[in-house]
Amino acid sequence: MSQPAGKRTVIGASPPRIEGREKVTGAATYVDDMQFGPSLLHGALKRSPIAHGRIVRIDASRARALPGVRVVVTGEDFPGLTGLYLKDRRIFALDRVRSVGEAVAGVAADTPEIAAQALDLIEVEYEELPGVFDPEYGASPEAPIIHPELASYEVVPFVFPQPGTNISNWFKVRKGDMAQGWAEADLVYEHKYRVPHVQHVPLETHVCVAQQNVNGKITLWSSSQSPFAQRNLIAKALHIDHSRLRVITPYVGGGFGSKAGVSMEGAAVALAMHAKGRPVKLRMTREEEFHTTFVRQGLVAILKMGMTKDGRITAMHNRFYWDGGASTEYGVNITRAAGYSGTGPYYVPNIHVDSYCVYTNHPVGGAMRGFGMPEIHFGIEQHIDEMAHRLGLDPVEVRLKNCLKDGDETLTGMPMHPTGLSECIRKAAAAINWGQETVSYSSTKRHGKGLAAMWKAPAMPPNPGSSALVRLNEDGTATVSIGGVDIGQGALTAMAQFAAEGIGIRVEDVRVNTVDTDYSPYEWQTVASRLTWSMGNAVLRAADAARTQVLQAVAEAWDEDISDLDIVDGQVISYRSEESIPLKNICIDGVQRKDGTFVGGPVVAQGRFMPDYVTPLDPETGQGPRAVVHFTTGCQAVEVEVDTETGEVQVLKIVSAYDVGKAINPELVRTQMEGGAVQGLSTALLEGLILDHGVPRNPNFTDYRIATAVDAPLETENIIVEVPQDDGPFGARGVGEHPMVPTAPAIANAIYNAVGVRLDSMPLTSEKVWAALQNNDI
């Protein structure tokens, strides 16, 4: 779990390469030259080859002297701390390194080859320190302290670091009487589950270009889910005015949470500040993407549950040890989300939850699709299945008995809003013919069925804001400006639908802009499956305000009551007089009154939305009137075929049923369900970052497998349930992350149903299944 201290190492070259670094192709360089000109510089980062150690000395003199090198910077040039919830991270390491791959210096050079050569010329001397590579050990008093300065870090008020330890957040839930809960139970069962680190593997790696002009204005072109958060965090870390930093986000080539917040973008800005006006491009290689940008945190979950013989849950005591990595600036909120969701979507009267975010010397953990929910549900949903089997009960009926219904109190004391969870469970089970055995035609292959329920709230601060602008153009079309990013989830399409519906024009007549922080209205981040709900509310309010401007002007000009007017398919109509006029005739020039004067003018409207009803939770009990804005709930049911000779698992069918409030675009909702299920299958059966004392052993697509068309289920069925959300636009709430949450436990339960082996660690590889079968004599 730890390694000896005191070893000194002088590093002249970059960290040992597990696989050769990718080369920038000539075609890519040509495109860059076309957009930014021949002055484009290429950035690269010198990275730590050790997991934990003090920086004794950095000598960059030889790199600075290399012809073609224009900039070399280190932590001494930019010592400021950054972080979304906990400021514990530097752009370049200053006094110590805490993970393999942490940046210690940056260079910008005329070509990628010169930049790579310059990295080899930077000498770094380290004094190695003991490492922490397991979160349970990291949380213990025996573990070496990774962040001795934890007490001095700036932190948001709803995160609770434990100075003098490696615990950067401890979220607690205390409810009911645990002794009574255990006494009422006919069965008490405790077990440990493990989930590994997972990489998001977007097809487009992290990439950005930064440039500072002669007036000191810096522009960052960034493939980002968080343009405004990037501007805020980088500006604060580099001590520059927000008005001096502009972030432009074009279309993003995949995110899944990896491009939320800041990972390497600050380094590009730092290099550009010393590049004398030349643009600097920084692009992560695939190897760097695997372990130097955000990864999904690992988890050790110890679950204890009590249940009566008729299947009623009486108590839960759950402990979550999150492997947060070298920095937990984002991961502390994953820990919090796991805490207030720590029972799964069930009513439990007696609850004790401890969710710990633990510093380790692993890669930095951050947001990934599901934000902690796939990890905790992997254990919770298997645990419920196992207890049902031990009591001779139907797992579906146990879930229906205990799942949250309208008005039930959640573990934090919040009344559950109207939810279609029971309907989701019933429909998913029916779609795989639950209770009917499927017979295999092979003597070595067995079929099994499994099911798992889920819930997830938008994990965010209590007051994240959204805003939108709507402008009507001379031809009656509308331009919508937003601060959210389309990362493939269809955000721009949904916002166009909201604007069209709100104004009264065709969706084809709406254009939604991509993000430029100098001109786009504010949006907190594109995370938490919140854009349809939060940004949708802002767009709908802006569209309604634009519509009102038009109708007020027409009402005055025509001397009519505004309640008698409407806009339908771009025509302003009067239900009283039956007059009409094309919107395009009046949305810029206004409407002529009877006396020949005009009223109205260019239509520009704004809308904003911020939840103002989320309440704080007691730090000792986790109790409060409203912990979150809402929960999206759902269920997945799967059918698998297991080869008893090889352990190979083939997923035959996945059924997804989710309560989305209102499906704004049903086809987009179904594609989110299908894509999330396949990504969930991939992490369930194939994915896991192999770390050997902090060193990644599979940072490539040869050794880190992701699901392809060959692995996808033979059949998918996607069921939309609609129980409206009171504060959602048209009753809608998000569903982007949720289909990935229950897939792994549903598959694990199906494997158990097929061959009687219970796997408590991911991924559920054929090797693990085969080994378990040998022990079971199947």
mmCIF file of C-alpha atoms in Angstrom, residues 230-541:
data_model
loop_
_atom_site.group_PDB
_atom_site.id
_atom_site.type_symbol
_atom_site.label_atom_id
_atom_site.label_comp_id
_atom_site.label_asym_id
_atom_site.label_seq_id
_atom_site.Cartn_x
_atom_site.Cartn_y
_atom_site.Cartn_z
ATOM 1 C CA GLN A 230 -12.791 27.360 -16.817
ATOM 2 C CA ARG A 231 -12.668 31.125 -17.129
ATOM 3 C CA ASN A 232 -13.429 31.533 -13.443
ATOM 4 C CA LEU A 233 -10.982 28.932 -12.122
ATOM 5 C CA ILE A 234 -8.085 29.798 -14.428
ATOM 6 C CA ALA A 235 -8.480 33.547 -13.888
ATOM 7 C CA LYS A 236 -8.398 33.102 -10.127
ATOM 8 C CA ALA A 237 -5.423 30.727 -10.196
ATOM 9 C CA LEU A 238 -3.399 33.051 -12.441
ATOM 10 C CA HIS A 239 -4.585 36.215 -10.652
ATOM 11 C CA ILE A 240 -5.970 37.882 -13.757
ATOM 12 C CA ASP A 241 -9.242 39.732 -14.259
ATOM 13 C CA HIS A 242 -12.095 37.648 -15.614
ATOM 14 C CA SER A 243 -12.614 40.264 -18.322
ATOM 15 C CA ARG A 244 -9.094 39.505 -19.582
ATOM 16 C CA LEU A 245 -9.858 35.825 -20.230
ATOM 17 C CA ARG A 246 -12.174 34.729 -23.027
ATOM 18 C CA VAL A 247 -13.114 31.066 -23.538
ATOM 19 C CA ILE A 248 -14.503 29.874 -26.873
ATOM 20 C CA THR A 249 -15.868 26.345 -27.081
ATOM 21 C CA PRO A 250 -16.539 24.866 -30.514
ATOM 22 C CA TYR A 251 -18.244 21.493 -30.939
ATOM 23 C CA VAL A 252 -16.811 18.970 -28.476
ATOM 24 C CA GLY A 253 -15.662 15.511 -29.563
ATOM 25 C CA GLY A 254 -16.984 13.656 -26.548
ATOM 26 C CA GLY A 255 -16.916 14.565 -22.887
ATOM 27 C CA PHE A 256 -18.779 12.226 -20.479
ATOM 28 C CA GLY A 257 -17.602 14.502 -17.631
ATOM 29 C CA SER A 258 -13.901 14.374 -18.475
ATOM 30 C CA LYS A 259 -13.977 17.894 -19.935
ATOM 31 C CA ALA A 260 -15.768 19.464 -16.994
ATOM 32 C CA GLY A 261 -13.801 21.873 -14.847
ATOM 33 C CA VAL A 262 -10.098 22.349 -15.537
ATOM 34 C CA SER A 263 -7.447 19.711 -16.120
ATOM 35 C CA MET A 264 -4.726 20.901 -18.551
ATOM 36 C CA GLU A 265 -6.227 24.112 -19.938
ATOM 37 C CA GLY A 266 -4.604 26.313 -17.313
ATOM 38 C CA ALA A 267 -1.180 25.175 -18.512
ATOM 39 C CA ALA A 268 -1.957 26.379 -22.043
ATOM 40 C CA VAL A 269 -2.977 29.804 -20.723
ATOM 41 C CA ALA A 270 0.161 29.981 -18.585
ATOM 42 C CA LEU A 271 2.349 29.217 -21.590
ATOM 43 C CA ALA A 272 0.506 31.762 -23.739
ATOM 44 C CA MET A 273 1.113 34.491 -21.148
ATOM 45 C CA HIS A 274 4.840 34.115 -21.834
ATOM 46 C CA ALA A 275 4.612 33.518 -25.583
ATOM 47 C CA LYS A 276 4.675 37.194 -26.682
ATOM 48 C CA GLY A 277 1.432 37.064 -28.596
ATOM 49 C CA ARG A 278 1.932 33.720 -30.299
ATOM 50 C CA PRO A 279 -0.857 31.112 -29.963
ATOM 51 C CA VAL A 280 0.037 27.949 -28.037
ATOM 52 C CA LYS A 281 -1.626 24.625 -28.713
ATOM 53 C CA LEU A 282 -1.689 21.911 -26.047
ATOM 54 C CA ARG A 283 -3.053 18.490 -26.991
ATOM 55 C CA MET A 284 -3.037 15.387 -24.837
ATOM 56 C CA THR A 285 -1.800 12.187 -26.385
ATOM 57 C CA ARG A 286 -3.971 9.157 -25.854
ATOM 58 C CA GLU A 287 -1.561 7.923 -23.182
ATOM 59 C CA GLU A 288 -1.762 11.248 -21.346
ATOM 60 C CA GLU A 289 -5.550 11.231 -21.660
ATOM 61 C CA PHE A 290 -5.740 7.934 -19.815
ATOM 62 C CA HIS A 291 -4.163 9.083 -16.557
ATOM 63 C CA THR A 292 -3.297 12.808 -16.516
ATOM 64 C CA THR A 293 -6.804 14.133 -17.162
ATOM 65 C CA PHE A 294 -9.757 13.257 -14.941
ATOM 66 C CA VAL A 295 -10.570 9.591 -14.334
ATOM 67 C CA ARG A 296 -13.607 8.113 -12.646
ATOM 68 C CA GLN A 297 -12.766 7.591 -8.980
ATOM 69 C CA GLY A 298 -12.289 4.117 -7.627
ATOM 70 C CA LEU A 299 -14.510 2.967 -4.768
ATOM 71 C CA VAL A 300 -14.466 0.518 -1.902
ATOM 72 C CA ALA A 301 -18.012 0.131 -0.551
ATOM 73 C CA ILE A 302 -18.833 -1.768 2.650
ATOM 74 C CA LEU A 303 -22.588 -2.303 2.836
ATOM 75 C CA LYS A 304 -24.639 -3.669 5.718
ATOM 76 C CA MET A 305 -28.392 -4.130 5.438
ATOM 77 C CA GLY A 306 -31.197 -5.523 7.550
ATOM 78 C CA MET A 307 -34.345 -7.043 6.041
ATOM 79 C CA THR A 308 -37.439 -8.767 7.394
ATOM 80 C CA LYS A 309 -38.527 -12.153 6.087
ATOM 81 C CA ASP A 310 -41.226 -10.480 3.981
ATOM 82 C CA GLY A 311 -38.625 -8.228 2.289
ATOM 83 C CA ARG A 312 -38.926 -4.936 4.154
ATOM 84 C CA ILE A 313 -35.602 -3.087 4.599
ATOM 85 C CA THR A 314 -35.196 -2.115 8.259
ATOM 86 C CA ALA A 315 -31.722 -0.567 8.338
ATOM 87 C CA MET A 316 -28.658 0.295 6.258
ATOM 88 C CA HIS A 317 -25.127 1.085 7.359
ATOM 89 C CA ASN A 318 -23.053 1.957 4.302
ATOM 90 C CA ARG A 319 -19.440 3.104 4.138
ATOM 91 C CA PHE A 320 -17.983 4.480 0.927
ATOM 92 C CA TYR A 321 -14.213 4.973 0.581
ATOM 93 C CA TRP A 322 -13.585 7.004 -2.560
ATOM 94 C CA ASP A 323 -10.170 6.819 -4.233
ATOM 95 C CA GLY A 324 -10.010 10.529 -5.011
ATOM 96 C CA GLY A 325 -6.443 10.587 -6.296
ATOM 97 C CA ALA A 326 -3.808 13.276 -5.966
ATOM 98 C CA SER A 327 -6.349 16.106 -5.999
ATOM 99 C CA THR A 328 -9.981 15.938 -4.966
ATOM 100 C CA GLU A 329 -11.019 19.430 -6.042
ATOM 101 C CA TYR A 330 -13.917 17.936 -7.999
ATOM 102 C CA GLY A 331 -14.161 14.534 -6.323
ATOM 103 C CA VAL A 332 -15.311 15.902 -2.968
ATOM 104 C CA ASN A 333 -18.720 16.592 -4.483
ATOM 105 C CA ILE A 334 -18.969 13.048 -5.843
ATOM 106 C CA THR A 335 -18.498 11.906 -2.256
ATOM 107 C CA ARG A 336 -21.262 14.262 -1.148
ATOM 108 C CA ALA A 337 -23.628 13.028 -3.864
ATOM 109 C CA ALA A 338 -22.964 9.425 -2.853
ATOM 110 C CA GLY A 339 -23.758 10.340 0.734
ATOM 111 C CA TYR A 340 -27.141 11.915 0.146
ATOM 112 C CA SER A 341 -28.008 9.103 -2.306
ATOM 113 C CA GLY A 342 -26.424 6.382 -0.184
ATOM 114 C CA THR A 343 -29.438 4.084 0.254
ATOM 115 C CA GLY A 344 -30.318 3.879 -3.412
ATOM 116 C CA PRO A 345 -33.927 4.718 -4.362
ATOM 117 C CA TYR A 346 -35.455 3.053 -1.305
ATOM 118 C CA TYR A 347 -37.260 4.050 1.836
ATOM 119 C CA VAL A 348 -35.148 3.027 4.812
ATOM 120 C CA PRO A 349 -36.166 4.147 8.322
ATOM 121 C CA ASN A 350 -32.815 3.633 10.044
ATOM 122 C CA ILE A 351 -29.712 4.822 8.239
ATOM 123 C CA HIS A 352 -26.030 5.337 8.928
ATOM 124 C CA VAL A 353 -23.939 6.459 5.911
ATOM 125 C CA ASP A 354 -20.312 7.576 5.840
ATOM 126 C CA SER A 355 -18.932 8.739 2.516
ATOM 127 C CA TYR A 356 -15.209 9.527 2.585
ATOM 128 C CA CYS A 357 -13.219 11.245 -0.140
ATOM 129 C CA VAL A 358 -9.652 10.038 0.326
ATOM 130 C CA TYR A 359 -6.432 11.409 -1.123
ATOM 131 C CA THR A 360 -4.287 8.743 -2.772
ATOM 132 C CA ASN A 361 -1.319 8.811 -5.134
ATOM 133 C CA HIS A 362 -3.482 7.769 -8.052
ATOM 134 C CA PRO A 363 -4.701 9.882 -10.999
ATOM 135 C CA VAL A 364 -6.995 12.774 -10.181
ATOM 136 C CA GLY A 365 -10.631 11.711 -9.896
ATOM 137 C CA GLY A 366 -13.336 13.852 -11.393
ATOM 138 C CA ALA A 367 -16.776 13.894 -12.920
ATOM 139 C CA MET A 368 -17.874 11.008 -15.124
ATOM 140 C CA ARG A 369 -21.278 10.124 -16.481
ATOM 141 C CA GLY A 370 -23.324 9.135 -13.447
ATOM 142 C CA PHE A 371 -21.199 11.099 -10.929
ATOM 143 C CA GLY A 372 -20.711 8.380 -8.328
ATOM 144 C CA MET A 373 -24.069 6.698 -8.845
ATOM 145 C CA PRO A 374 -22.881 3.774 -11.028
ATOM 146 C CA GLU A 375 -20.290 3.017 -8.374
ATOM 147 C CA ILE A 376 -22.582 2.951 -5.314
ATOM 148 C CA HIS A 377 -25.437 1.225 -7.142
ATOM 149 C CA PHE A 378 -23.090 -1.607 -8.166
ATOM 150 C CA GLY A 379 -23.033 -2.712 -4.536
ATOM 151 C CA ILE A 380 -26.472 -1.603 -3.360
ATOM 152 C CA GLU A 381 -28.395 -3.325 -6.145
ATOM 153 C CA GLN A 382 -26.442 -6.574 -5.808
ATOM 154 C CA HIS A 383 -26.859 -6.448 -2.039
ATOM 155 C CA ILE A 384 -30.636 -6.230 -2.312
ATOM 156 C CA ASP A 385 -30.683 -9.107 -4.813
ATOM 157 C CA GLU A 386 -28.522 -11.269 -2.569
ATOM 158 C CA MET A 387 -30.722 -10.663 0.471
ATOM 159 C CA ALA A 388 -33.860 -11.430 -1.541
ATOM 160 C CA HIS A 389 -32.356 -14.733 -2.674
ATOM 161 C CA ARG A 390 -31.289 -15.654 0.859
ATOM 162 C CA LEU A 391 -34.836 -15.018 2.079
ATOM 163 C CA GLY A 392 -36.405 -16.862 -0.850
ATOM 164 C CA LEU A 393 -38.074 -13.693 -2.187
ATOM 165 C CA ASP A 394 -38.549 -12.284 -5.677
ATOM 166 C CA PRO A 395 -35.995 -9.446 -6.189
ATOM 167 C CA VAL A 396 -38.513 -7.463 -8.243
ATOM 168 C CA GLU A 397 -41.161 -7.651 -5.509
ATOM 169 C CA VAL A 398 -38.589 -6.653 -2.883
ATOM 170 C CA ARG A 399 -37.746 -3.558 -4.894
ATOM 171 C CA LEU A 400 -41.402 -2.677 -5.432
ATOM 172 C CA LYS A 401 -42.039 -3.037 -1.694
ATOM 173 C CA ASN A 402 -39.169 -0.727 -0.695
ATOM 174 C CA CYS A 403 -38.765 1.741 -3.559
ATOM 175 C CA LEU A 404 -39.588 5.374 -2.867
ATOM 176 C CA LYS A 405 -43.125 6.517 -3.624
ATOM 177 C CA ASP A 406 -44.631 9.993 -3.702
ATOM 178 C CA GLY A 407 -44.213 11.664 -0.324
ATOM 179 C CA ASP A 408 -41.875 9.066 1.184
ATOM 180 C CA GLU A 409 -39.024 10.515 3.188
ATOM 181 C CA THR A 410 -35.586 10.085 1.655
ATOM 182 C CA LEU A 411 -32.517 9.382 3.753
ATOM 183 C CA THR A 412 -31.891 13.135 4.222
ATOM 184 C CA GLY A 413 -35.441 13.860 5.377
ATOM 185 C CA MET A 414 -36.625 15.326 2.062
ATOM 186 C CA PRO A 415 -40.115 14.273 0.926
ATOM 187 C CA MET A 416 -39.915 12.450 -2.396
ATOM 188 C CA HIS A 417 -41.566 14.335 -5.227
ATOM 189 C CA PRO A 418 -43.952 12.475 -7.600
ATOM 190 C CA THR A 419 -41.993 9.668 -9.249
ATOM 191 C CA GLY A 420 -42.651 6.873 -11.688
ATOM 192 C CA LEU A 421 -40.058 4.507 -10.220
ATOM 193 C CA SER A 422 -42.513 1.694 -9.482
ATOM 194 C CA GLU A 423 -43.824 1.907 -13.036
ATOM 195 C CA CYS A 424 -40.251 1.766 -14.386
ATOM 196 C CA ILE A 425 -39.518 -1.385 -12.379
ATOM 197 C CA ARG A 426 -42.708 -3.115 -13.495
ATOM 198 C CA LYS A 427 -42.295 -2.231 -17.154
ATOM 199 C CA ALA A 428 -38.607 -3.215 -17.278
ATOM 200 C CA ALA A 429 -39.325 -6.564 -15.624
ATOM 201 C CA ALA A 430 -42.235 -7.272 -17.945
ATOM 202 C CA ALA A 431 -40.151 -6.471 -21.017
ATOM 203 C CA ILE A 432 -37.751 -9.354 -20.287
ATOM 204 C CA ASN A 433 -40.544 -11.702 -19.235
ATOM 205 C CA TRP A 434 -39.370 -11.716 -15.643
ATOM 206 C CA GLY A 435 -40.159 -14.988 -13.927
ATOM 207 C CA GLN A 436 -40.183 -17.013 -17.133
ATOM 208 C CA GLU A 437 -37.113 -19.193 -17.587
ATOM 209 C CA THR A 438 -35.273 -18.977 -20.906
ATOM 210 C CA VAL A 439 -33.809 -22.283 -22.023
ATOM 211 C CA SER A 440 -30.464 -22.337 -23.827
ATOM 212 C CA TYR A 441 -29.941 -24.662 -26.757
ATOM 213 C CA SER A 442 -26.329 -25.304 -25.722
ATOM 214 C CA SER A 443 -25.318 -27.561 -22.856
ATOM 215 C CA THR A 444 -22.466 -25.211 -21.925
ATOM 216 C CA LYS A 445 -24.406 -21.941 -22.043
ATOM 217 C CA ARG A 446 -26.888 -20.721 -19.484
ATOM 218 C CA HIS A 447 -29.296 -17.805 -19.682
ATOM 219 C CA GLY A 448 -30.010 -15.462 -16.813
ATOM 220 C CA LYS A 449 -32.073 -12.352 -16.099
ATOM 221 C CA GLY A 450 -31.205 -9.493 -13.819
ATOM 222 C CA LEU A 451 -32.595 -6.147 -12.842
ATOM 223 C CA ALA A 452 -31.439 -3.022 -11.018
ATOM 224 C CA ALA A 453 -33.171 0.219 -10.040
ATOM 225 C CA MET A 454 -31.529 3.626 -9.651
ATOM 226 C CA TRP A 455 -31.883 7.262 -8.733
ATOM 227 C CA LYS A 456 -29.748 10.298 -9.348
ATOM 228 C CA ALA A 457 -30.091 13.986 -8.566
ATOM 229 C CA PRO A 458 -28.231 16.781 -10.340
ATOM 230 C CA ALA A 459 -25.081 16.911 -8.184
ATOM 231 C CA MET A 460 -24.256 20.583 -7.943
ATOM 232 C CA PRO A 461 -24.104 23.531 -5.536
ATOM 233 C CA PRO A 462 -27.468 24.745 -4.232
ATOM 234 C CA ASN A 463 -27.521 27.770 -6.546
ATOM 235 C CA PRO A 464 -26.028 27.117 -10.018
ATOM 236 C CA GLY A 465 -27.399 29.607 -12.523
ATOM 237 C CA SER A 466 -28.499 29.439 -16.146
ATOM 238 C CA SER A 467 -29.231 32.313 -18.494
ATOM 239 C CA ALA A 468 -30.267 32.771 -22.109
ATOM 240 C CA LEU A 469 -30.760 35.493 -24.728
ATOM 241 C CA VAL A 470 -33.263 35.424 -27.578
ATOM 242 C CA ARG A 471 -33.047 37.829 -30.537
ATOM 243 C CA LEU A 472 -35.546 38.006 -33.377
ATOM 244 C CA ASN A 473 -34.077 38.653 -36.810
ATOM 245 C CA GLU A 474 -35.348 40.632 -39.791
ATOM 246 C CA ASP A 475 -36.803 37.517 -41.428
ATOM 247 C CA GLY A 476 -38.692 36.431 -38.317
ATOM 248 C CA THR A 477 -36.196 33.779 -37.319
ATOM 249 C CA ALA A 478 -34.682 33.634 -33.837
ATOM 250 C CA THR A 479 -31.109 33.476 -32.610
ATOM 251 C CA VAL A 480 -30.677 31.908 -29.165
ATOM 252 C CA SER A 481 -27.507 32.434 -27.160
ATOM 253 C CA ILE A 482 -26.728 30.058 -24.310
ATOM 254 C CA GLY A 483 -23.750 29.150 -22.163
ATOM 255 C CA GLY A 484 -24.260 25.385 -22.190
ATOM 256 C CA VAL A 485 -22.344 23.045 -24.458
ATOM 257 C CA ASP A 486 -23.627 20.369 -26.813
ATOM 258 C CA ILE A 487 -21.429 17.309 -26.228
ATOM 259 C CA GLY A 488 -23.571 15.003 -28.302
ATOM 260 C CA GLN A 489 -26.554 14.877 -25.953
ATOM 261 C CA GLY A 490 -28.684 17.133 -28.181
ATOM 262 C CA ALA A 491 -28.682 20.254 -26.001
ATOM 263 C CA LEU A 492 -28.830 22.643 -28.963
ATOM 264 C CA THR A 493 -31.792 20.758 -30.432
ATOM 265 C CA ALA A 494 -33.718 20.807 -27.151
ATOM 266 C CA MET A 495 -33.052 24.527 -26.646
ATOM 267 C CA ALA A 496 -34.261 25.243 -30.187
ATOM 268 C CA GLN A 497 -37.461 23.344 -29.360
ATOM 269 C CA PHE A 498 -37.989 25.351 -26.160
ATOM 270 C CA ALA A 499 -37.400 28.651 -27.985
ATOM 271 C CA ALA A 500 -39.698 27.762 -30.888
ATOM 272 C CA GLU A 501 -42.467 26.645 -28.559
ATOM 273 C CA GLY A 502 -42.079 29.698 -26.350
ATOM 274 C CA ILE A 503 -42.102 32.239 -29.178
ATOM 275 C CA GLY A 504 -44.542 30.558 -31.536
ATOM 276 C CA ILE A 505 -42.328 29.855 -34.548
ATOM 277 C CA ARG A 506 -41.077 26.734 -36.303
ATOM 278 C CA VAL A 507 -38.124 24.921 -34.769
ATOM 279 C CA GLU A 508 -36.402 25.168 -38.168
ATOM 280 C CA ASP A 509 -36.421 28.959 -37.713
ATOM 281 C CA VAL A 510 -34.307 28.874 -34.545
ATOM 282 C CA ARG A 511 -30.519 29.039 -34.521
ATOM 283 C CA VAL A 512 -28.696 28.250 -31.255
ATOM 284 C CA ASN A 513 -25.157 29.592 -30.884
ATOM 285 C CA THR A 514 -22.146 27.770 -29.471
ATOM 286 C CA VAL A 515 -20.339 29.283 -26.495
ATOM 287 C CA ASP A 516 -18.091 32.332 -26.333
ATOM 288 C CA THR A 517 -17.824 33.699 -22.796
ATOM 289 C CA ASP A 518 -17.426 37.267 -24.094
ATOM 290 C CA TYR A 519 -20.821 37.134 -25.793
ATOM 291 C CA SER A 520 -22.770 34.153 -24.468
ATOM 292 C CA PRO A 521 -24.903 34.443 -21.327
ATOM 293 C CA TYR A 522 -23.708 32.644 -18.220
ATOM 294 C CA GLU A 523 -24.111 28.926 -17.623
ATOM 295 C CA TRP A 524 -22.559 27.145 -14.641
ATOM 296 C CA GLN A 525 -21.440 23.934 -16.403
ATOM 297 C CA THR A 526 -22.656 21.273 -18.803
ATOM 298 C CA VAL A 527 -22.794 18.542 -16.195
ATOM 299 C CA ALA A 528 -25.274 16.782 -13.896
ATOM 300 C CA SER A 529 -27.868 16.122 -16.638
ATOM 301 C CA ARG A 530 -29.206 19.569 -15.775
ATOM 302 C CA LEU A 531 -29.319 21.511 -19.080
ATOM 303 C CA THR A 532 -32.773 20.381 -20.241
ATOM 304 C CA TRP A 533 -34.133 21.325 -16.826
ATOM 305 C CA SER A 534 -32.087 24.390 -15.824
ATOM 306 C CA MET A 535 -31.008 25.974 -19.117
ATOM 307 C CA GLY A 536 -34.338 24.902 -20.612
ATOM 308 C CA ASN A 537 -36.111 27.010 -17.989
ATOM 309 C CA ALA A 538 -33.893 29.990 -18.855
ATOM 310 C CA VAL A 539 -34.485 29.627 -22.612
ATOM 311 C CA LEU A 540 -38.230 29.225 -22.125
ATOM 312 C CA ARG A 541 -38.332 32.367 -19.984
#
